[in-house]
Amino acid sequence: MPTIDDRREQMFPKLAPHEIDRLRRFGTVRYYHAGEALFVTGEVAPGMCVLIKGSVRVVRRDPLGHCAPIVEQGPGEFVAEVGQLSGQPAFVDVYAIDDVQALLIPPENLRALMIGEPELGERIMRALILRRVALLEAGAGGPVLIGPESSPDVVRLQGFLARNAYPHQLLDPAKDPDAAKLVQQYAPNPADLPLAVCPKGTILKNPSEAELARALGMVPIDDKSRTYDVAVVGAGPAGLSTAVYAASEGLSVVVFDARAFGGQAGASARIENYLGFPAGISGQALTGRAYVQAQKFGARMVIPAGISRLDSSESPFTLHLEDRRLVRASTVVVASGARYRRLNVPNLSNFEGRGVWYWASPIEARLCRGEEIVLVGGGNSAGQAAVFLRNFAKKIWMLVRGPSLTESMSRYLIDRIANLDNIEVLTHTEVVALYGSRAGQLERIRWRNSSTGEETEKPIRHLFLFIGAEPATAWLKDAGIALDSKNFVLTGWDAPSTIRSKSGAGRPLLLETSVGGVFAAGDVRSGSVKRVGAAIGEGAVVGAELHIALANGRVRDESERSASQDAREAASALAVQSPQ
Ligand SMILES: Cc1cc2nc3c(=O)[nH]c(=O)nc-3n(C[C@H](O)[C@H](O)[C@H](O)COP(=O)(O)OP(=O)(O)OC[C@H]3O[C@@H](n4cnc5c(N)ncnc54)[C@H](O)[C@@H]3O)c2cc1C
């Protein structure tokens, strides 16, 4: 892995005078006296400062008051990291060493620069991303979490910050005297741990993710009167793709995600089947790039912010945020994904991507060649996976909670499985415990027969789960959007609706729902294939269809609205087949 020093040149490039001249139209010249602050940790940074004269010192300062110099920069260099694209708080202090003349480029102009000056923009963007990576590696500038390393709440908050690429540090009071002092002062009761000490000095006791995000200024407060062209719900691959395509084509876009960017893909340690990455790419790296890319084009990211309700009774639509704020948009894209149903085993997430798999492609199959594996599920997807995996695995223990496969699996699969001697079906059986190595690899699985109570433990390194997927559509409950019998969103020809537009009535567009102007993309869509590539492709299609909807003014009128109230029943009658 390249070290910070290896990356130094790309991280701190020097712009030539003629390059600075090209940037002048994006900013205004500002003067700072020696000792004056350009950036203050935790305060919203004014934008990117390109140094014309004088030099600055960049210092990391944690909320406990520890400071360490990072770098000194002089003429031709610039001060910023990726957060300045979207007006985020600074992660460092920056002071003028002597009198400084700088070109200050505010966030909106920095985004315009990336597009208007693509060559320079590419160099600057690379530097901004590398700087964030370095801040993440150093844990500089963000909050300090104080609590025992293994505490589930520490793991929860660390996971939240890491998934959002937010720099932070963890101090264990058992090892760090400063942390121990703070615990004595603020959290004598262990239930108050972990403490989150924020850059501006706020100390939170065992906060929720939303409380921490608010204290850090992660969730921007918007102009309430604004109506966006597009509101995207979900920042997984489908939502991010929609945001990139829509924003790059000039639409005003706001994206909400309840937890973090990346969605399910963010949980994938290595995606090997996404086009263009022959060595594979981690889901967080792939979606992290898309997250920055969407912001470059001006998409507004509001994360974490869950949407609790969509009001589609009037145009523009109104989205209700969980924190009770309201946001209006002319069109809405449902990209809230689906969650694979997970087993109720406490440490399951520790092994996801390290032995616990939710599908069976040749990649996973290769990993379990010649080994015994456990496959949980009694539906057709479980049956198909078992038939496929038996070509690779030495033996498949197929665990089914019910009394047999007959209620849930097609006859042909049941017969095929019965004829395969390396698949053993265990009915009335459930996984009860998972054990792993120090490196986090799944190593042993224990299961129980619920009829006899007998427990079995085996040294097995791969567990395949095919126990269904649940779409994240509860927030659409009152929106009149037609769903299939498993609550996935119906679109296009499957949607029982006629859309009325200024240009006349017609069928919904390919990825439009039964409500005109509301689209769906990715795993949340009925009939979707549950792949990163497909979700991204659907985002691109929606990006194009949004233009048609906005141009046509596609809205529901009263007669159409009552039609879509009946849509749910109609949809059930259609008995649309969804992947389980
Ligand atoms: C561990 C793992 C590994 C995977 N590996 C691969 C792989 O190698 N190759 C592959 O092709 N596919 C893989 N997949 C599948 C792939 O990740 C999904 O198909 C893809 O992420 C679907 O994208 P999406 O944007 O439609 O939905 P999601 O990724 O599910 O994203 C939906 C987002 O919406 C947000 N959300 C939900 N409800 C709300 C709400 N009410 N308000 C605001 N936000 C909300 C969620 O927080 C989430 O971030 C993997 C999945 C998992 C779980």
XYZ file of C-alpha atoms and ligand atoms in Angstrom, residues 233-239 256-274 305-308 322 335-340 352-353 356 358-359 363-364 472 475 521-524 529-533 535, ligand 1:
109
model
C -34.090 8.521 -1.432
C -31.153 6.186 -0.849
C -27.450 6.710 -1.549
C -26.618 3.159 -2.569
C -25.382 2.443 -6.104
C -28.785 3.230 -7.689
C -29.263 6.518 -5.838
C -31.034 11.401 1.387
C -29.728 8.319 3.109
C -30.738 7.091 6.520
C -27.294 5.695 7.371
C -24.383 6.225 4.990
C -23.547 6.378 1.319
C -22.883 3.061 -0.376
C -25.937 1.065 0.704
C -25.500 -2.700 0.709
C -22.579 -2.379 -1.684
C -20.759 -0.373 0.978
C -20.689 -3.563 3.031
C -18.950 -5.551 0.341
C -15.260 -6.126 0.998
C -14.575 -6.821 -2.661
C -16.844 -6.477 -5.653
C -15.330 -8.563 -8.407
C -18.085 -8.497 -10.999
C -18.385 -4.753 -11.555
C -31.351 11.573 7.108
C -34.091 8.983 6.874
C -37.278 9.728 4.964
C -40.334 8.684 6.930
C -37.379 11.538 10.284
C -33.645 4.070 -4.468
C -34.059 2.794 -0.931
C -32.921 -0.714 -1.803
C -33.654 -4.030 -0.221
C -32.120 -5.650 2.771
C -31.279 -9.296 2.552
C -20.413 -10.663 6.351
C -18.025 -10.735 3.439
C -21.152 -15.155 5.282
C -25.908 -13.612 0.434
C -25.597 -14.992 -3.063
C -16.641 -16.010 -7.081
C -18.086 -17.309 -3.846
C -37.169 -0.725 2.215
C -41.890 4.962 4.037
C -34.268 2.153 -9.391
C -32.148 -0.678 -8.013
C -32.973 -3.439 -5.547
C -36.186 -1.766 -4.378
C -31.657 -8.366 -10.465
C -29.925 -7.349 -7.204
C -26.545 -6.466 -8.618
C -24.391 -3.346 -8.321
C -24.093 -3.039 -12.106
C -28.539 -0.665 -9.875
C -22.408 -7.862 1.701
C -22.884 -7.606 0.302
C -22.022 -7.812 -0.776
C -22.453 -7.594 -2.094
N -21.586 -7.845 -3.134
C -22.010 -7.687 -4.408
C -21.130 -7.960 -5.494
O -19.990 -8.371 -5.306
N -21.597 -7.748 -6.757
C -22.864 -7.298 -7.005
O -23.190 -7.084 -8.175
N -23.732 -7.071 -5.995
C -23.347 -7.251 -4.712
N -24.223 -7.028 -3.675
C -25.589 -6.570 -4.000
C -25.535 -5.050 -4.234
O -24.831 -4.452 -3.180
C -26.932 -4.491 -4.337
O -27.576 -5.084 -5.429
C -26.875 -2.962 -4.533
O -26.230 -2.339 -3.443
C -28.271 -2.386 -4.686
O -28.153 -1.000 -4.749
P -29.381 -0.035 -4.417
O -28.842 1.351 -4.532
O -30.547 -0.415 -5.228
O -29.797 -0.345 -2.911
P -28.963 -0.399 -1.567
O -27.542 -0.700 -1.823
O -29.740 -1.288 -0.679
O -29.036 1.111 -1.019
C -30.224 1.632 -0.519
C -29.914 2.791 0.408
O -31.139 3.407 0.772
C -31.078 3.800 2.123
N -32.446 3.901 2.649
C -33.344 2.887 2.809
N -34.502 3.396 3.287
C -34.329 4.732 3.422
C -35.164 5.796 3.874
N -36.440 5.597 4.273
N -34.651 7.059 3.913
C -33.383 7.292 3.497
N -32.549 6.315 3.071
C -33.014 5.059 3.022
C -30.261 2.710 2.787
O -29.657 3.209 3.991
C -29.246 2.365 1.704
O -28.043 3.089 1.888
C -23.803 -7.188 -2.351
C -24.679 -6.990 -1.263
C -24.242 -7.191 0.046
C -25.191 -6.982 1.194
